[in-house]
Amino acid sequence: MKKERIWELDALRGLCILGMIVIHFTFDLSYLGGKDISMPAWFEFLRTYGHVLFVLISGICVTLASRSFKRGIVVFAAGLLVSYVTLFLDLIVHMPHLRIWFGILHMLGVCMMLYPIFKKLPYWALALLGAAFIALGFWFQTINLSFGYLFPLGLRSGKVFVGSDYFPIFPGLGWFLIGAALGKTVYRKKTSLLPKVKSDILILRMLQFVGRHSLEFYLLHQPILFLITILFA
């Protein structure tokens, strides 16, 4: 029997993806199109912290599905593909500062692969661990190492460029586990919290479609934005 999807999670994930596309498009206009774009403070806040909602949703969803490790491998492999493409752009096309060494796909892939270790913990333990990992991640930001190869964990060095989109395991794993704690409590029945909302209206259907295909949209949106920017900027 096919499981019924929880529409609001798909819609929220789709909204996050669309927000990411807007953020990346402003970067492309600035980097490739030479446009001086001044954005309001709320937009800068979303650009810095908007990914947290996406990671929380991913943590919720990992409690509603099976095979998180296999899914994590797919997501991490997609992150590696992004790394190779941006490395090509840097070395061959001479577009520096675009490399993504450890972006959100790498981080989410690792979180999904690690989740089986935490899966049997009660929700309160997941929440406590999540809070501790978030604190650890912010503490790591105050440390400057003499070597830079622990950057996937969040430990950085000024000598090594960690990437244009950088989302380390800490605090990312913390937000992911808090999402898992929400999944085990708020969504413990694995049903929508908004069953009476008409989710079949056009805008919600569109958001749900984007949310269901978030990985595909992530992989395809930047080449399309690059092309649009180069042709029309």
mmCIF file of C-alpha atoms in Angstrom:
data_model
loop_
_atom_site.group_PDB
_atom_site.id
_atom_site.type_symbol
_atom_site.label_atom_id
_atom_site.label_comp_id
_atom_site.label_asym_id
_atom_site.label_seq_id
_atom_site.Cartn_x
_atom_site.Cartn_y
_atom_site.Cartn_z
ATOM 1 C CA MET A 1 0.000 0.000 0.000
ATOM 2 C CA LYS A 2 1.419 3.335 -1.059
ATOM 3 C CA LYS A 3 1.951 5.787 1.769
ATOM 4 C CA GLU A 4 0.082 9.068 1.547
ATOM 5 C CA ARG A 5 2.434 12.037 1.436
ATOM 6 C CA ILE A 6 2.084 14.822 3.979
ATOM 7 C CA TRP A 7 1.281 17.760 1.757
ATOM 8 C CA GLU A 8 2.438 20.599 4.010
ATOM 9 C CA LEU A 9 5.940 19.139 4.315
ATOM 10 C CA ASP A 10 6.237 18.902 0.522
ATOM 11 C CA ALA A 11 4.887 22.458 0.176
ATOM 12 C CA LEU A 12 7.285 23.887 2.764
ATOM 13 C CA ARG A 13 10.208 22.079 1.153
ATOM 14 C CA GLY A 14 9.136 23.454 -2.220
ATOM 15 C CA LEU A 15 8.974 26.965 -0.753
ATOM 16 C CA CYS A 16 12.516 26.538 0.574
ATOM 17 C CA ILE A 17 13.744 25.428 -2.850
ATOM 18 C CA LEU A 18 12.133 28.419 -4.569
ATOM 19 C CA GLY A 19 13.682 30.731 -1.988
ATOM 20 C CA MET A 20 17.079 29.154 -2.651
ATOM 21 C CA ILE A 21 16.625 29.707 -6.392
ATOM 22 C CA VAL A 22 15.934 33.405 -5.808
ATOM 23 C CA ILE A 23 19.006 33.696 -3.570
ATOM 24 C CA HIS A 24 21.220 31.968 -6.132
ATOM 25 C CA PHE A 25 19.829 34.133 -8.931
ATOM 26 C CA THR A 26 20.794 37.312 -7.075
ATOM 27 C CA PHE A 27 24.304 35.868 -6.678
ATOM 28 C CA ASP A 28 24.487 35.043 -10.387
ATOM 29 C CA LEU A 29 23.370 38.548 -11.344
ATOM 30 C CA SER A 30 26.102 39.975 -9.141
ATOM 31 C CA TYR A 31 28.885 37.516 -10.003
ATOM 32 C CA LEU A 32 28.207 36.885 -13.695
ATOM 33 C CA GLY A 33 26.101 39.857 -14.682
ATOM 34 C CA GLY A 34 28.044 42.496 -12.806
ATOM 35 C CA LYS A 35 24.880 43.875 -11.224
ATOM 36 C CA ASP A 36 25.175 45.750 -7.939
ATOM 37 C CA ILE A 37 22.217 44.366 -6.027
ATOM 38 C CA SER A 38 21.288 45.776 -2.646
ATOM 39 C CA MET A 39 18.905 43.543 -0.735
ATOM 40 C CA PRO A 40 16.901 44.355 2.428
ATOM 41 C CA ALA A 41 17.960 43.063 5.833
ATOM 42 C CA TRP A 42 15.249 40.387 5.932
ATOM 43 C CA PHE A 43 16.547 38.928 2.672
ATOM 44 C CA GLU A 44 20.077 38.777 4.059
ATOM 45 C CA PHE A 45 18.705 36.994 7.137
ATOM 46 C CA LEU A 46 16.951 34.423 4.940
ATOM 47 C CA ARG A 47 20.091 33.941 2.864
ATOM 48 C CA THR A 48 22.077 33.194 6.020
ATOM 49 C CA TYR A 49 19.572 31.117 8.003
ATOM 50 C CA GLY A 50 16.832 30.054 5.586
ATOM 51 C CA HIS A 51 18.444 26.654 5.088
ATOM 52 C CA VAL A 52 17.623 25.755 8.712
ATOM 53 C CA LEU A 53 13.942 25.214 7.820
ATOM 54 C CA PHE A 54 14.937 22.928 4.944
ATOM 55 C CA VAL A 55 17.190 20.846 7.227
ATOM 56 C CA LEU A 56 14.462 20.634 9.903
ATOM 57 C CA ILE A 57 11.990 19.370 7.294
ATOM 58 C CA SER A 58 14.529 16.808 6.112
ATOM 59 C CA GLY A 59 14.897 15.632 9.698
ATOM 60 C CA ILE A 60 11.126 15.298 10.057
ATOM 61 C CA CYS A 61 10.845 13.382 6.797
ATOM 62 C CA VAL A 62 13.574 10.889 7.727
ATOM 63 C CA THR A 63 11.284 9.611 10.504
ATOM 64 C CA LEU A 64 8.416 9.092 8.055
ATOM 65 C CA ALA A 65 10.284 6.992 5.509
ATOM 66 C CA SER A 66 12.607 4.007 5.393
ATOM 67 C CA ARG A 67 16.006 3.429 3.755
ATOM 68 C CA SER A 68 17.516 6.673 5.004
ATOM 69 C CA PHE A 69 21.047 5.326 4.509
ATOM 70 C CA LYS A 70 20.483 4.513 0.823
ATOM 71 C CA ARG A 71 18.789 7.873 0.299
ATOM 72 C CA GLY A 72 21.740 9.527 1.998
ATOM 73 C CA ILE A 73 24.152 7.884 -0.429
ATOM 74 C CA VAL A 74 22.153 9.267 -3.382
ATOM 75 C CA VAL A 75 22.036 12.774 -1.918
ATOM 76 C CA PHE A 76 25.749 12.746 -1.032
ATOM 77 C CA ALA A 77 26.614 11.496 -4.542
ATOM 78 C CA ALA A 78 24.606 14.416 -5.953
ATOM 79 C CA GLY A 79 26.681 16.718 -3.759
ATOM 80 C CA LEU A 80 29.880 15.199 -5.169
ATOM 81 C CA LEU A 81 28.560 15.836 -8.684
ATOM 82 C CA VAL A 82 28.056 19.497 -7.776
ATOM 83 C CA SER A 83 31.624 19.608 -6.421
ATOM 84 C CA TYR A 84 33.060 18.192 -9.645
ATOM 85 C CA VAL A 85 31.069 20.600 -11.822
ATOM 86 C CA THR A 86 32.124 23.648 -9.801
ATOM 87 C CA LEU A 87 35.736 22.437 -9.816
ATOM 88 C CA PHE A 88 35.543 22.223 -13.617
ATOM 89 C CA LEU A 89 34.152 25.771 -13.777
ATOM 90 C CA ASP A 90 37.014 27.007 -11.624
ATOM 91 C CA LEU A 91 39.926 25.207 -13.298
ATOM 92 C CA ILE A 92 38.790 25.025 -16.925
ATOM 93 C CA VAL A 93 36.346 27.903 -17.441
ATOM 94 C CA HIS A 94 38.283 30.158 -15.028
ATOM 95 C CA MET A 95 35.339 31.081 -12.838
ATOM 96 C CA PRO A 96 36.932 31.251 -9.365
ATOM 97 C CA HIS A 97 35.162 31.164 -6.000
ATOM 98 C CA LEU A 98 32.384 28.899 -7.262
ATOM 99 C CA ARG A 99 33.692 25.650 -5.832
ATOM 100 C CA ILE A 100 31.375 23.810 -3.481
ATOM 101 C CA TRP A 101 33.445 21.479 -1.337
ATOM 102 C CA PHE A 102 30.826 20.670 1.284
ATOM 103 C CA GLY A 103 27.424 22.106 0.467
ATOM 104 C CA ILE A 104 23.960 21.362 1.735
ATOM 105 C CA LEU A 105 23.670 18.131 -0.287
ATOM 106 C CA HIS A 106 26.885 16.777 1.223
ATOM 107 C CA MET A 107 25.689 17.678 4.715
ATOM 108 C CA LEU A 108 22.189 16.244 4.287
ATOM 109 C CA GLY A 109 23.594 13.077 2.731
ATOM 110 C CA VAL A 110 25.855 12.521 5.749
ATOM 111 C CA CYS A 111 22.968 13.257 8.148
ATOM 112 C CA MET A 112 20.750 10.701 6.404
ATOM 113 C CA MET A 113 23.499 8.075 6.469
ATOM 114 C CA LEU A 114 24.142 8.719 10.165
ATOM 115 C CA TYR A 115 20.484 8.703 11.201
ATOM 116 C CA PRO A 116 20.257 4.900 11.727
ATOM 117 C CA ILE A 117 22.691 5.385 14.641
ATOM 118 C CA PHE A 118 20.198 7.737 16.338
ATOM 119 C CA LYS A 119 16.973 6.193 15.073
ATOM 120 C CA LYS A 120 16.005 4.287 18.234
ATOM 121 C CA LEU A 121 16.632 7.204 20.595
ATOM 122 C CA PRO A 122 13.573 8.857 22.190
ATOM 123 C CA TYR A 123 12.562 12.271 20.938
ATOM 124 C CA TRP A 124 13.959 14.092 23.983
ATOM 125 C CA ALA A 125 17.388 12.527 23.485
ATOM 126 C CA LEU A 126 17.351 13.539 19.816
ATOM 127 C CA ALA A 127 16.439 17.094 20.810
ATOM 128 C CA LEU A 128 19.192 17.282 23.440
ATOM 129 C CA LEU A 129 21.795 15.878 21.071
ATOM 130 C CA GLY A 130 20.609 18.263 18.372
ATOM 131 C CA ALA A 131 20.979 21.268 20.666
ATOM 132 C CA ALA A 132 24.458 20.084 21.713
ATOM 133 C CA PHE A 133 25.564 19.634 18.083
ATOM 134 C CA ILE A 134 24.274 23.107 17.186
ATOM 135 C CA ALA A 135 26.226 24.619 20.095
ATOM 136 C CA LEU A 136 29.289 22.617 19.016
ATOM 137 C CA GLY A 137 28.967 23.980 15.491
ATOM 138 C CA PHE A 138 28.850 27.588 16.682
ATOM 139 C CA TRP A 139 31.843 26.927 18.938
ATOM 140 C CA PHE A 140 33.751 25.493 15.980
ATOM 141 C CA GLN A 141 33.251 28.839 14.213
ATOM 142 C CA THR A 142 35.451 30.482 16.850
ATOM 143 C CA ILE A 143 38.354 28.116 16.173
ATOM 144 C CA ASN A 144 40.961 28.747 13.471
ATOM 145 C CA LEU A 145 43.132 25.723 12.734
ATOM 146 C CA SER A 146 46.549 25.739 11.107
ATOM 147 C CA PHE A 147 45.308 23.044 8.707
ATOM 148 C CA GLY A 148 42.017 23.099 6.856
ATOM 149 C CA TYR A 149 40.984 19.542 6.115
ATOM 150 C CA LEU A 150 38.462 19.151 8.915
ATOM 151 C CA PHE A 151 36.148 21.677 7.293
ATOM 152 C CA PRO A 152 33.355 19.080 6.714
ATOM 153 C CA LEU A 153 32.974 19.044 10.507
ATOM 154 C CA GLY A 154 32.904 22.839 10.716
ATOM 155 C CA LEU A 155 36.553 23.318 11.749
ATOM 156 C CA ARG A 156 38.134 25.799 9.382
ATOM 157 C CA SER A 157 41.393 27.464 8.498
ATOM 158 C CA GLY A 158 41.885 30.777 6.766
ATOM 159 C CA LYS A 159 44.395 29.015 4.501
ATOM 160 C CA VAL A 160 41.819 26.778 2.797
ATOM 161 C CA PHE A 161 38.800 27.974 0.776
ATOM 162 C CA VAL A 162 35.861 25.927 2.050
ATOM 163 C CA GLY A 163 33.478 26.761 -0.777
ATOM 164 C CA SER A 164 30.876 29.243 -1.961
ATOM 165 C CA ASP A 165 28.041 27.160 -0.440
ATOM 166 C CA TYR A 166 29.306 25.772 2.846
ATOM 167 C CA PHE A 167 27.141 23.725 5.227
ATOM 168 C CA PRO A 168 29.255 21.700 7.691
ATOM 169 C CA ILE A 169 28.077 18.659 9.638
ATOM 170 C CA PHE A 170 28.068 20.736 12.817
ATOM 171 C CA PRO A 171 25.677 22.480 13.372
ATOM 172 C CA GLY A 172 23.776 20.885 10.442
ATOM 173 C CA LEU A 173 23.399 17.493 12.118
ATOM 174 C CA GLY A 174 21.964 19.265 15.149
ATOM 175 C CA TRP A 175 19.158 20.901 13.174
ATOM 176 C CA PHE A 176 18.539 17.570 11.430
ATOM 177 C CA LEU A 177 18.140 15.701 14.740
ATOM 178 C CA ILE A 178 15.809 18.363 16.118
ATOM 179 C CA GLY A 179 13.745 17.827 12.972
ATOM 180 C CA ALA A 180 13.776 14.097 13.706
ATOM 181 C CA ALA A 181 12.561 14.842 17.240
ATOM 182 C CA LEU A 182 9.680 16.841 15.744
ATOM 183 C CA GLY A 183 8.955 13.942 13.412
ATOM 184 C CA LYS A 184 8.686 11.560 16.368
ATOM 185 C CA THR A 185 6.315 13.867 18.237
ATOM 186 C CA VAL A 186 4.398 16.304 16.054
ATOM 187 C CA TYR A 187 4.206 13.821 13.158
ATOM 188 C CA ARG A 188 4.181 10.582 15.175
ATOM 189 C CA LYS A 189 0.881 9.569 13.501
ATOM 190 C CA LYS A 190 2.487 10.128 10.085
ATOM 191 C CA THR A 191 -0.495 12.156 8.867
ATOM 192 C CA SER A 192 -1.034 15.762 7.877
ATOM 193 C CA LEU A 193 -1.555 18.308 10.637
ATOM 194 C CA LEU A 194 -3.735 20.323 8.267
ATOM 195 C CA PRO A 195 -6.185 17.775 6.839
ATOM 196 C CA LYS A 196 -8.961 20.334 6.358
ATOM 197 C CA VAL A 197 -6.890 22.699 4.221
ATOM 198 C CA LYS A 198 -7.612 22.438 0.498
ATOM 199 C CA SER A 199 -4.172 21.401 -0.655
ATOM 200 C CA ASP A 200 -5.233 20.962 -4.285
ATOM 201 C CA ILE A 201 -5.296 24.687 -5.111
ATOM 202 C CA LEU A 202 -2.827 25.659 -7.821
ATOM 203 C CA ILE A 203 -0.163 27.431 -5.746
ATOM 204 C CA LEU A 204 -0.027 24.624 -3.182
ATOM 205 C CA ARG A 205 0.095 21.973 -5.905
ATOM 206 C CA MET A 206 3.026 23.788 -7.476
ATOM 207 C CA LEU A 207 4.891 24.009 -4.162
ATOM 208 C CA GLN A 208 4.229 20.339 -3.470
ATOM 209 C CA PHE A 209 5.547 19.377 -6.910
ATOM 210 C CA VAL A 210 8.766 21.315 -6.325
ATOM 211 C CA GLY A 211 9.074 19.796 -2.852
ATOM 212 C CA ARG A 212 8.613 16.242 -4.116
ATOM 213 C CA HIS A 213 11.371 16.795 -6.683
ATOM 214 C CA SER A 214 13.641 18.992 -4.575
ATOM 215 C CA LEU A 215 16.860 17.144 -5.507
ATOM 216 C CA GLU A 216 16.164 17.454 -9.223
ATOM 217 C CA PHE A 217 15.358 21.151 -8.881
ATOM 218 C CA TYR A 218 18.532 21.702 -6.889
ATOM 219 C CA LEU A 219 20.715 20.042 -9.512
ATOM 220 C CA LEU A 220 19.075 21.692 -12.528
ATOM 221 C CA HIS A 221 18.310 25.222 -11.366
ATOM 222 C CA GLN A 222 21.850 26.627 -11.342
ATOM 223 C CA PRO A 223 22.803 25.695 -14.935
ATOM 224 C CA ILE A 224 19.528 27.263 -16.095
ATOM 225 C CA LEU A 225 20.156 30.417 -14.031
ATOM 226 C CA PHE A 226 23.717 30.618 -15.401
ATOM 227 C CA LEU A 227 22.425 30.472 -18.942
ATOM 228 C CA ILE A 228 19.719 33.071 -18.319
ATOM 229 C CA THR A 229 22.192 35.420 -16.637
ATOM 230 C CA ILE A 230 24.845 35.121 -19.340
ATOM 231 C CA LEU A 231 22.297 35.639 -22.142
ATOM 232 C CA PHE A 232 20.334 38.533 -20.692
ATOM 233 C CA ALA A 233 22.328 40.236 -17.934
#
